[in-house]
Structure formats: structure tokens, C-alpha cells
Coordinates of C-alpha atoms and ligand atoms in Angstrom, one line a residue:
M14 CA -22.8 -43.2 -27.7
T15 CA -20.7 -40.3 -26.7
S16 CA -18.1 -41.8 -24.3
D17 CA -15.7 -38.9 -24.2
T18 CA -18.0 -36.4 -22.5
P19 CA -17.2 -35.3 -19.0
Y20 CA -20.9 -34.8 -18.1
P21 CA -22.6 -37.6 -16.1
A22 CA -25.6 -39.5 -17.3
G23 CA -28.8 -37.6 -16.7
F24 CA -27.0 -34.2 -16.8
A25 CA -29.6 -31.5 -17.2
W26 CA -28.8 -29.2 -20.1
G27 CA -31.3 -26.3 -20.0
V28 CA -32.1 -22.7 -20.4
A29 CA -33.4 -20.3 -17.7
T30 CA -35.9 -17.4 -17.5
A31 CA -37.8 -15.5 -14.8
A32 CA -41.5 -14.6 -14.8
Y33 CA -41.2 -10.9 -14.6
Q34 CA -38.6 -10.7 -17.3
I35 CA -40.7 -12.5 -19.9
E36 CA -44.4 -12.8 -19.1
G37 CA -45.8 -9.3 -19.5
A38 CA -49.6 -9.4 -19.0
V39 CA -49.1 -7.6 -15.7
D40 CA -52.8 -6.7 -15.4
E41 CA -54.3 -10.0 -16.7
G42 CA -55.4 -13.2 -15.2
G43 CA -56.0 -11.7 -11.8
R44 CA -52.3 -10.9 -11.2
G45 CA -51.6 -8.4 -8.4
P46 CA -48.9 -5.8 -8.6
S47 CA -45.4 -6.6 -7.4
I48 CA -42.6 -4.3 -6.2
W49 CA -41.2 -4.3 -9.7
D50 CA -44.4 -2.8 -11.2
A51 CA -44.1 0.0 -8.7
F52 CA -40.3 0.4 -9.0
E53 CA -40.5 0.8 -12.8
R54 CA -42.6 3.9 -12.3
Q55 CA -39.9 5.6 -10.2
E56 CA -38.1 8.3 -12.1
G57 CA -34.7 7.0 -13.4
A58 CA -35.2 3.5 -12.0
I59 CA -35.1 1.7 -15.3
F60 CA -33.0 2.5 -18.4
H61 CA -35.0 4.8 -20.7
G62 CA -38.0 4.5 -18.4
E63 CA -38.8 1.1 -19.9
S64 CA -41.4 -1.3 -18.5
A65 CA -42.0 -5.0 -18.3
A66 CA -45.8 -4.6 -18.8
V67 CA -45.5 -6.5 -22.2
A68 CA -41.9 -7.8 -22.0
T69 CA -41.7 -10.8 -24.4
D70 CA -45.4 -11.4 -24.1
H71 CA -44.7 -15.0 -23.0
Y72 CA -48.0 -15.1 -21.0
H73 CA -49.7 -15.3 -24.4
R74 CA -47.0 -17.0 -26.4
W75 CA -45.9 -19.7 -24.0
E76 CA -47.1 -22.5 -26.3
S77 CA -45.1 -21.4 -29.3
D78 CA -42.1 -20.5 -27.1
L79 CA -42.1 -24.1 -25.7
D80 CA -42.5 -25.4 -29.2
L81 CA -39.4 -23.5 -30.2
M82 CA -37.5 -24.8 -27.1
A83 CA -38.4 -28.4 -28.1
E84 CA -37.4 -27.8 -31.7
L85 CA -34.0 -26.6 -30.4
G86 CA -33.7 -29.9 -28.5
I87 CA -33.5 -28.3 -25.0
P88 CA -34.4 -30.9 -22.4
A89 CA -34.6 -28.8 -19.3
Y90 CA -36.2 -25.4 -18.5
R91 CA -35.7 -23.3 -15.4
L92 CA -38.5 -20.9 -15.0
S93 CA -40.0 -18.9 -12.1
L94 CA -43.5 -18.4 -10.8
S95 CA -44.8 -14.9 -10.3
W96 CA -45.8 -14.8 -6.6
S97 CA -48.3 -12.0 -7.3
R98 CA -49.9 -13.9 -10.2
L99 CA -50.5 -16.8 -7.9
Q100 CA -51.3 -14.8 -4.7
P101 CA -52.1 -11.3 -5.7
R102 CA -51.8 -9.8 -2.2
G103 CA -49.2 -12.3 -0.9
E104 CA -51.7 -14.1 1.4
G105 CA -54.8 -16.1 1.2
A106 CA -56.0 -18.7 -1.3
L107 CA -54.1 -19.0 -4.6
N108 CA -55.7 -17.2 -7.6
P109 CA -57.3 -19.9 -9.8
E110 CA -56.3 -18.2 -13.0
G111 CA -52.7 -18.1 -11.9
V112 CA -52.8 -21.7 -11.0
A113 CA -54.4 -22.6 -14.3
F114 CA -51.7 -20.7 -16.2
Y115 CA -48.8 -22.4 -14.4
R116 CA -50.4 -25.8 -14.6
A117 CA -50.8 -25.5 -18.3
L118 CA -47.2 -24.2 -18.6
L119 CA -45.6 -26.9 -16.6
A120 CA -47.8 -29.6 -18.2
G121 CA -46.9 -28.1 -21.6
C122 CA -43.2 -28.5 -20.8
R123 CA -43.6 -32.1 -19.9
A124 CA -45.8 -32.8 -23.0
R125 CA -42.9 -31.6 -25.1
G126 CA -40.3 -33.7 -23.2
I127 CA -38.9 -30.7 -21.4
E128 CA -38.2 -31.1 -17.7
P129 CA -39.3 -28.0 -15.7
Y130 CA -37.1 -26.7 -12.8
V131 CA -39.2 -24.2 -10.9
T132 CA -38.2 -21.2 -8.8
L133 CA -40.7 -20.0 -6.3
Y134 CA -39.2 -16.5 -6.0
H135 CA -37.3 -14.5 -8.6
W136 CA -37.6 -11.0 -7.0
D137 CA -41.3 -10.1 -7.7
L138 CA -42.6 -9.6 -4.2
P139 CA -46.3 -8.8 -4.1
L140 CA -46.6 -5.1 -3.5
A141 CA -49.1 -5.6 -0.7
L142 CA -46.4 -7.3 1.3
H143 CA -44.0 -4.5 0.6
E144 CA -46.5 -2.1 2.0
R145 CA -46.5 -4.2 5.2
G146 CA -42.7 -4.0 5.5
G147 CA -41.4 -6.1 2.6
W148 CA -38.3 -8.3 3.2
P149 CA -37.0 -6.3 6.2
A150 CA -40.1 -7.6 8.0
R151 CA -40.1 -11.1 9.4
E152 CA -43.8 -11.6 8.5
T153 CA -42.8 -11.6 4.8
A154 CA -40.8 -14.8 5.3
V155 CA -43.8 -16.4 7.1
C156 CA -46.1 -15.4 4.2
F157 CA -43.6 -17.0 1.8
G158 CA -43.7 -20.3 3.7
E159 CA -47.5 -20.2 3.4
Y160 CA -47.3 -19.5 -0.3
A161 CA -44.8 -22.3 -0.8
A162 CA -47.2 -24.7 0.9
L163 CA -50.0 -23.8 -1.4
V164 CA -47.8 -24.1 -4.5
A165 CA -46.7 -27.5 -3.3
E166 CA -50.3 -28.6 -3.1
E167 CA -51.5 -27.1 -6.4
L168 CA -48.5 -27.4 -8.6
G169 CA -46.1 -29.7 -6.9
D170 CA -47.1 -32.7 -9.0
L171 CA -45.8 -31.1 -12.2
A172 CA -42.1 -30.8 -11.4
E173 CA -39.4 -32.6 -9.5
H174 CA -36.9 -29.8 -8.8
W175 CA -37.9 -26.7 -6.9
T176 CA -35.7 -23.7 -6.0
T177 CA -37.0 -21.6 -3.2
I178 CA -35.2 -18.2 -3.7
N179 CA -33.2 -16.9 -6.5
E180 CA -30.1 -14.9 -5.5
P181 CA -30.9 -13.5 -2.1
V182 CA -27.9 -11.2 -2.5
C183 CA -29.8 -9.3 -5.2
A184 CA -33.1 -9.4 -3.4
S185 CA -31.5 -7.9 -0.3
F186 CA -28.3 -5.8 -0.8
L187 CA -28.9 -4.7 -4.4
S188 CA -32.6 -3.9 -3.6
Y189 CA -32.4 -2.4 -0.1
S190 CA -28.9 -1.1 0.2
W191 CA -27.6 -0.3 -3.3
G192 CA -31.0 1.0 -4.5
M193 CA -30.6 -0.5 -8.0
Q194 CA -33.4 -3.0 -7.8
A195 CA -36.9 -2.9 -6.4
P196 CA -37.8 -1.4 -4.1
G197 CA -34.8 0.8 -4.6
H198 CA -34.0 1.6 -1.0
R199 CA -30.6 2.6 0.4
D200 CA -30.4 1.4 3.9
E201 CA -27.9 -1.2 5.0
T202 CA -29.8 -2.3 8.1
E203 CA -32.9 -3.0 5.9
A204 CA -30.7 -5.0 3.5
V205 CA -29.3 -7.1 6.3
R206 CA -32.7 -7.8 7.7
A207 CA -33.9 -8.6 4.2
A208 CA -31.0 -11.0 3.7
H209 CA -31.8 -12.9 6.9
H210 CA -35.6 -13.0 6.1
L211 CA -34.9 -14.3 2.6
L212 CA -32.9 -17.1 4.1
L213 CA -35.6 -17.8 6.6
A214 CA -38.2 -17.7 3.8
H215 CA -36.1 -20.4 2.1
G216 CA -36.1 -22.5 5.3
L217 CA -39.8 -22.1 5.9
A218 CA -40.6 -22.9 2.2
L219 CA -38.3 -26.0 2.2
A220 CA -40.1 -27.4 5.3
A221 CA -43.6 -26.6 4.0
F222 CA -42.8 -28.1 0.6
R223 CA -41.1 -31.2 2.0
E224 CA -44.1 -32.0 4.2
R225 CA -46.5 -31.9 1.2
R226 CA -44.2 -33.3 -1.5
P227 CA -41.7 -35.6 0.1
Q228 CA -40.3 -36.7 -3.3
A229 CA -39.5 -33.2 -4.5
K230 CA -35.9 -32.1 -4.8
L231 CA -35.4 -28.8 -3.1
G232 CA -32.7 -26.2 -2.9
I233 CA -31.8 -22.5 -3.0
T234 CA -29.9 -20.6 -5.7
N235 CA -27.1 -18.3 -4.7
L236 CA -25.2 -15.9 -7.0
V237 CA -21.5 -16.9 -6.5
S238 CA -18.9 -14.5 -7.8
N239 CA -15.3 -15.3 -8.2
L240 CA -13.3 -12.8 -6.3
A241 CA -9.6 -12.1 -6.2
P242 CA -7.6 -9.2 -4.7
A243 CA -6.5 -6.7 -7.3
S244 CA -2.9 -6.9 -5.9
E245 CA -1.0 -8.7 -3.1
A246 CA -1.2 -5.5 -1.0
P247 CA -2.8 -6.3 2.4
A248 CA -5.4 -3.6 1.9
D249 CA -6.6 -5.2 -1.3
R250 CA -6.6 -8.6 0.3
A251 CA -8.6 -7.3 3.2
A252 CA -11.0 -5.6 0.8
R253 CA -11.5 -8.9 -1.1
D254 CA -12.4 -10.7 2.1
Q255 CA -14.9 -7.9 2.9
V256 CA -16.7 -8.4 -0.4
D257 CA -16.6 -12.1 -0.1
V258 CA -18.3 -11.9 3.3
R259 CA -20.9 -9.4 2.0
F260 CA -21.6 -11.1 -1.4
N261 CA -21.0 -14.8 -0.9
R262 CA -20.4 -15.9 2.7
V263 CA -23.3 -14.2 4.3
F264 CA -25.5 -16.6 2.3
L265 CA -23.4 -19.7 1.9
E266 CA -22.4 -20.1 5.6
P267 CA -25.9 -20.2 7.2
V268 CA -27.4 -22.4 4.5
Y269 CA -24.5 -25.0 4.3
R270 CA -22.9 -24.6 7.7
G271 CA -25.8 -23.6 9.9
S272 CA -24.1 -20.5 11.2
Y273 CA -23.4 -17.0 10.0
G274 CA -19.8 -17.4 11.2
A275 CA -17.6 -14.9 13.1
D276 CA -16.4 -13.0 10.0
V277 CA -20.0 -12.4 8.8
V278 CA -21.1 -11.3 12.2
A279 CA -18.1 -9.0 12.5
V280 CA -19.3 -7.2 9.4
F281 CA -23.0 -7.2 9.9
G282 CA -23.4 -7.6 13.7
E283 CA -24.1 -3.9 14.0
H284 CA -27.2 -4.4 11.8
G285 CA -28.5 -7.3 13.8
L286 CA -26.8 -10.5 12.6
T287 CA -25.7 -12.5 15.6
L288 CA -23.9 -15.8 16.2
D289 CA -26.4 -16.8 18.8
E290 CA -30.1 -16.9 18.2
V291 CA -31.8 -14.2 20.3
E292 CA -35.4 -14.2 21.4
G293 CA -37.0 -11.1 19.8
G294 CA -33.8 -10.4 17.8
L295 CA -33.2 -10.6 14.0
V296 CA -31.8 -14.1 14.3
R297 CA -34.3 -16.0 16.5
P298 CA -34.2 -19.4 18.1
G299 CA -34.8 -22.1 15.5
D300 CA -34.0 -19.8 12.5
L301 CA -30.6 -21.4 11.6
A302 CA -31.9 -24.9 11.9
L303 CA -34.6 -24.0 9.3
I304 CA -32.2 -22.2 7.1
S305 CA -29.7 -25.1 7.1
A306 CA -32.2 -28.0 6.9
P307 CA -30.9 -30.6 4.5
A308 CA -31.5 -29.6 0.9
D309 CA -31.3 -31.9 -2.2
F310 CA -29.1 -29.7 -4.4
A311 CA -27.3 -26.4 -4.4
G312 CA -28.1 -23.9 -7.1
V313 CA -25.2 -21.7 -8.3
N314 CA -25.6 -18.7 -10.6
H315 CA -22.4 -17.3 -11.9
Y316 CA -21.6 -14.2 -14.0
T317 CA -18.7 -12.2 -12.8
N318 CA -15.0 -12.6 -12.2
T319 CA -14.0 -9.7 -10.1
L320 CA -10.8 -8.1 -8.8
I321 CA -11.2 -6.2 -5.6
A322 CA -9.3 -3.1 -4.7
A323 CA -9.4 -1.2 -1.4
D324 CA -11.4 2.0 -1.8
P325 CA -12.7 3.8 1.3
E326 CA -15.6 5.3 -0.7
G327 CA -16.8 1.9 -1.9
W328 CA -19.2 -0.7 -0.4
G329 CA -17.4 -2.4 2.4
G330 CA -14.3 -0.2 1.6
A331 CA -13.9 -1.9 -1.7
R332 CA -14.0 -1.3 -5.4
M333 CA -14.9 -4.1 -7.9
I334 CA -13.1 -4.3 -11.2
Q335 CA -14.0 -7.0 -13.8
V336 CA -11.2 -9.2 -14.9
E337 CA -10.5 -8.7 -18.6
P338 CA -13.8 -7.1 -19.5
T339 CA -14.9 -8.2 -23.0
P340 CA -17.4 -6.7 -25.3
T341 CA -20.3 -8.2 -23.3
T342 CA -22.6 -5.2 -23.0
F343 CA -22.2 -5.4 -19.2
D344 CA -18.4 -5.2 -19.3
W345 CA -18.4 -8.6 -17.6
S346 CA -15.6 -11.0 -18.6
D347 CA -15.4 -14.2 -20.7
T348 CA -13.1 -16.1 -18.3
P349 CA -14.5 -19.5 -17.9
E350 CA -12.0 -20.6 -15.3
A351 CA -14.0 -18.4 -12.9
L352 CA -17.0 -20.7 -13.1
R353 CA -14.7 -23.8 -12.6
E354 CA -13.2 -22.1 -9.5
V355 CA -16.6 -21.2 -8.1
L356 CA -18.0 -24.7 -8.5
L357 CA -14.9 -26.2 -6.9
R358 CA -15.1 -23.7 -4.0
V359 CA -18.7 -24.4 -3.3
S360 CA -18.2 -28.1 -3.4
R361 CA -15.0 -28.1 -1.4
E362 CA -15.8 -25.5 1.2
Y363 CA -19.5 -25.6 1.6
T364 CA -21.5 -28.6 0.5
G365 CA -21.3 -32.1 -1.0
L366 CA -24.8 -31.7 -2.4
P367 CA -25.3 -32.1 -6.2
L368 CA -24.7 -28.7 -7.8
Y369 CA -26.7 -27.1 -10.6
V370 CA -25.4 -24.1 -12.5
T371 CA -28.9 -22.5 -12.4
E372 CA -27.8 -19.5 -14.5
N373 CA -24.8 -18.5 -16.6
G374 CA -24.6 -16.4 -19.7
A375 CA -23.7 -13.1 -21.2
A376 CA -25.2 -10.1 -23.0
F377 CA -23.9 -8.9 -26.4
A378 CA -25.0 -6.3 -28.9
D379 CA -27.0 -8.7 -31.0
Y380 CA -29.0 -7.5 -34.0
A381 CA -31.0 -9.1 -36.8
T382 CA -29.4 -8.8 -40.2
P383 CA -31.5 -8.0 -43.3
D384 CA -31.8 -11.7 -44.1
G385 CA -33.4 -12.3 -40.7
T386 CA -30.5 -14.1 -39.0
V387 CA -28.6 -13.2 -35.8
H388 CA -25.0 -13.9 -35.6
D389 CA -23.5 -14.1 -32.1
P390 CA -20.1 -15.7 -32.3
E391 CA -19.1 -14.0 -29.0
R392 CA -21.8 -15.9 -27.2
I393 CA -20.8 -19.2 -28.8
H394 CA -17.2 -18.5 -27.6
Y395 CA -18.5 -17.8 -24.2
L396 CA -20.8 -20.8 -23.9
A397 CA -18.1 -23.2 -25.3
G398 CA -15.7 -22.0 -22.6
Y399 CA -18.1 -22.0 -19.7
T400 CA -19.6 -25.4 -20.5
A401 CA -16.1 -26.8 -20.8
A402 CA -15.3 -25.3 -17.4
V403 CA -18.2 -27.2 -15.9
G404 CA -16.7 -30.3 -17.4
E405 CA -13.3 -29.4 -15.8
A406 CA -15.0 -28.9 -12.4
I407 CA -16.6 -32.3 -12.7
A408 CA -13.3 -33.9 -13.6
A409 CA -11.8 -32.2 -10.5
G410 CA -14.4 -33.6 -8.2
A411 CA -17.4 -31.3 -8.2
D412 CA -20.7 -33.1 -8.4
V413 CA -22.4 -30.9 -11.0
R414 CA -25.7 -32.3 -12.4
G415 CA -26.9 -29.5 -14.7
Y416 CA -26.3 -26.3 -16.5
F417 CA -28.9 -23.7 -17.3
L418 CA -28.0 -21.1 -19.8
W419 CA -29.3 -17.6 -19.1
S420 CA -31.4 -17.0 -21.1
F421 CA -33.7 -18.6 -23.5
L422 CA -35.2 -15.4 -24.8
D423 CA -33.9 -11.8 -24.8
N424 CA -35.8 -10.2 -22.1
F425 CA -36.4 -7.3 -19.6
E426 CA -33.1 -7.1 -17.8
W427 CA -34.4 -5.4 -14.7
S428 CA -33.1 -1.9 -14.3
H429 CA -31.3 -2.1 -17.6
G430 CA -34.7 -2.6 -19.4
Y431 CA -34.3 -4.1 -22.9
S432 CA -30.8 -2.8 -23.5
K433 CA -29.1 -6.1 -22.5
R434 CA -29.7 -9.1 -24.7
F435 CA -28.9 -12.4 -23.0
G436 CA -31.0 -14.8 -25.1
I437 CA -30.0 -17.5 -27.5
V438 CA -33.3 -16.5 -29.1
Y439 CA -33.5 -13.0 -30.4
V440 CA -36.7 -11.1 -29.7
D441 CA -37.8 -8.3 -32.0
Y442 CA -39.8 -6.4 -29.4
P443 CA -42.2 -4.4 -31.7
T444 CA -43.4 -7.5 -33.5
Q445 CA -42.5 -10.1 -30.8
T446 CA -40.9 -12.2 -33.6
R447 CA -38.5 -14.9 -32.2
I448 CA -35.3 -15.6 -34.2
P449 CA -33.0 -18.3 -32.9
K450 CA -29.5 -16.9 -32.9
D451 CA -26.5 -18.8 -34.1
S452 CA -25.8 -19.7 -30.5
A453 CA -29.2 -21.5 -30.3
H454 CA -28.1 -23.8 -33.1
W455 CA -24.7 -24.2 -31.5
Y456 CA -26.3 -25.2 -28.1
R457 CA -28.7 -27.6 -29.8
D458 CA -25.7 -29.5 -31.4
F459 CA -23.7 -29.2 -28.3
I460 CA -26.5 -30.8 -26.2
A461 CA -26.9 -33.6 -28.7
Q462 CA -23.1 -34.4 -28.5
H463 CA -22.9 -34.2 -24.7
T464 CA -25.9 -36.1 -23.6
P465 CA -24.5 -39.5 -22.6
G466 CA -26.6 -42.4 -23.9
R467 CA -28.1 -40.3 -26.6
T468 CA -26.9 -40.8 -30.2
S469 CA -26.5 -37.7 -32.2
Ligands
LIG24 C1 -29.1 -12.7 -12.6 C2 -30.6 -12.7 -12.5 C3 -31.3 -12.9 -13.8 C4 -30.7 -12.1 -14.9 C5 -29.2 -12.3 -14.9 C6 -28.5 -11.6 -16.0 O1 -28.5 -12.1 -11.5 O2 -31.0 -13.8 -11.6 O3 -32.7 -12.6 -13.6 O4 -31.0 -10.8 -14.7 O5 -28.6 -12.0 -13.7

């Protein structure tokens, strides 16, 4: 027995991935194209013009990948379903080959003693729906609700925990306003419309899933960044609040408080967000009740610890600076107290629901040495700190029930292509060889030591 661990019984230690970043096989099994397949082809969209057409070839290698996960003693796996593999045009009956693939994958997890945690949407919108307006169009949210209903029927027996949407902030602002993710638009009004419709999609999916699978545990995952003003100057403090509204509060307030709140409306009112629900408007009667319907858990993804300085040229009049950037290849920081603060903030200010850290991790310049090993002491340092921070948040009162490390495998890091390695398993892309990094062995031992009731 390990009695000194801060993590409660049943705590889910896991790893996370997303379909588009690992599966490859974009033209196989009846899959339809998504906005990412199209975005990749835009000049300059992806680092070095790279593509996820093969990625880590997980579509063909999923069995040995799950074998490796089991060998590493990882008890929980957060994965996403490709909407366009299941519903190639985003509407109509599910594609039987897609259903068969995911049934085999989910059953394969369970057969190996790995509990799957499934995400319905991790950014790969069917291209056909984009052509009909994408997330700025309300119809996309309606289609997502229908897709969720079909998934509940055909796959809902194979997992207990289901996340509707991963990081609406990225699927809206980074995608429709910043232009750095698919579909690469630069229009703030589109981004705000997308944000509301992604939340509505969450609400519609939650209701549809709940009706068909009353036992399922359902929630949404938000990216929550830790934000502090760069100085005590009033302009920096105001800039910090602007970014908090735009990055965090616009998503947390409607989901957990049932209203966008006056500060959010002050920022985005000109783009259609309203306090009252308006017939024919962006926020329509009934939307907020759907969006804030009781969930079973709150997903929190956390990566960045950011200082905000006033900058009239920046988004929302602000410039973001990472606290103590480290040699992570993103210049993000290794400051675990930020995760503790984020978990405490969400639990104190927003929700008493069980929290899951659905993603946390860092990219380093990992490479295989001639003897075929990969040494990543930086990642071990990072993980030791962040897992301890989760323990501190629990000790301070946050009800955290799980931690999913991003990522199991090195993979296609969206617009950064293959240049960012987040995995605890190294992937040699030309040969698709998998090499567990030192951090994978560290995580295996850590899990064994911190699983209450399990002797190590
Ligand atoms: C998150 C994404 C995930 C991965 C990590 C590094 O924002 O959800 O797919 O790209 O960042």
C-alpha cells in the first residue's frame, strides 16, 4: 500500500492523443476529408509544408501501440474520434468502417486493462460542413449534436467518460481569428460565432448522449492558461483581464455559470455575444441552458504560464510573454505552480465538479542516440513537478480525479508539423519505430508508486 500519496483512490493516470495527430490513413476506411486535410495544403500553413497523411500510422499500428501502452503500465488513455472518419460528410448514417475501427480500438483498450476516455471533437471538422459555413454557422452545432447521438448509440457502450469538445478556444479564436489553425481565417466576428457554436455543440451533444447513455460521464475540456500582469501598472493589469476574458472566461462562464457575464459581453458584444438570449441572434433562447446543463466532470488542459503586458498592437491590446521560458521547443515554461493555480481557480471560481487534467506536457528536442535510447531528463523534471502540483491542488481542496499526459507518442503538432516532440514514446517517422523515452519508464514507475491500493 502506498499511504503517502496525495492522489485519491481510483485516480486516473493516463496519456492523451488526438485522432488527426496520430492516425494517418486519411484516405482509408471511408474517411472523408476534414478542414485539416485542406488547411495543410495552404501555402505556409504547416511548418515545412508537412502533412498528417501518415502521421504515426496509428490507424494500422493501433494494436502494437496499445500493447506498448499496456507494457508501460498506463491504466487510462484519452483519445479522440475523427468525426470525418465516422461521418465523412458530417451528416447521415455513420460510416461502418469507421465504427468498426473505433469499436476495435476501444475494445482493444479494455482488453488490455486500459480505460478509454473519449473525445468527440478534437478539431477535425468534416470539410463538407466547413463548405456549408463551418463553426461560424449554427447548423454545424446541430450536426454535431446528431453525430454525438449516433456515436452514443454505436460506441457508447465501450467507454464511461466522454468529452464533447477539446479546447473551444483553439477551434474558434486560433482557427478563425488568428489564422494559425484550420481553416486559417482572420475574422474576429467569425471566431466569436464559432466560439458560441462550439459551446452550443457541447450542449447539444451532452443532451443527446445523456438521453441514450444515462450512465455515461460527460464533460467539456477547456484550455486554461495561468495569466498574470507583467507589472503592477494599471495598463498591464487591464491587459491581463482582457486576455483572461478572451482566453478563459468566455468559455468557463457560460459552461459553469450559465451566462457569458458582463465582462465577456463588454468585449465581444460587438460581435454578437449578448447577456440576454435573442430570437434570431447569435445567443438564442435556450442556448445557455443547454451549454450549462449539468456535466459530470470538467476537463482542464494546461500548458502555459503567461505574463500579459499592454500592447496596442496585440490581440485585445495585449502581448503575452511566457514566464521563465525553458528549453521546451515552444518556449513554454516549466513552472508547475501554474497548474496548481489553474486547478484551484477552476474549482474555487467555477465548478465543484470533479476535475480531470485532460492534457499537460511539454516538447523537447528529443533524439535517439546510437544505442537506440532516448534520454529526456527535461521531460522527467517537468512531469515530476506538474504531477506534484496536481497533488498540491488536491491537498488544497481541488477535486482532481485524473491526469493525462500529453502525449503518448510524438505526433503531428498541428501547424508545427513534426518539429515538436511531446511524446513519452519517441517515433522515428521514416521507419515508424517506437522507442519509449526515459520519461516513459519514469511515468511507469511513478504510476505504480502513486496508485493507491496497488502494491508496487
Ligand atoms: C493542445 C492540443 C493538443 C496538442 C497540445 C500540445 O492545445 O489540444 O492537440 O497539440 O496542445
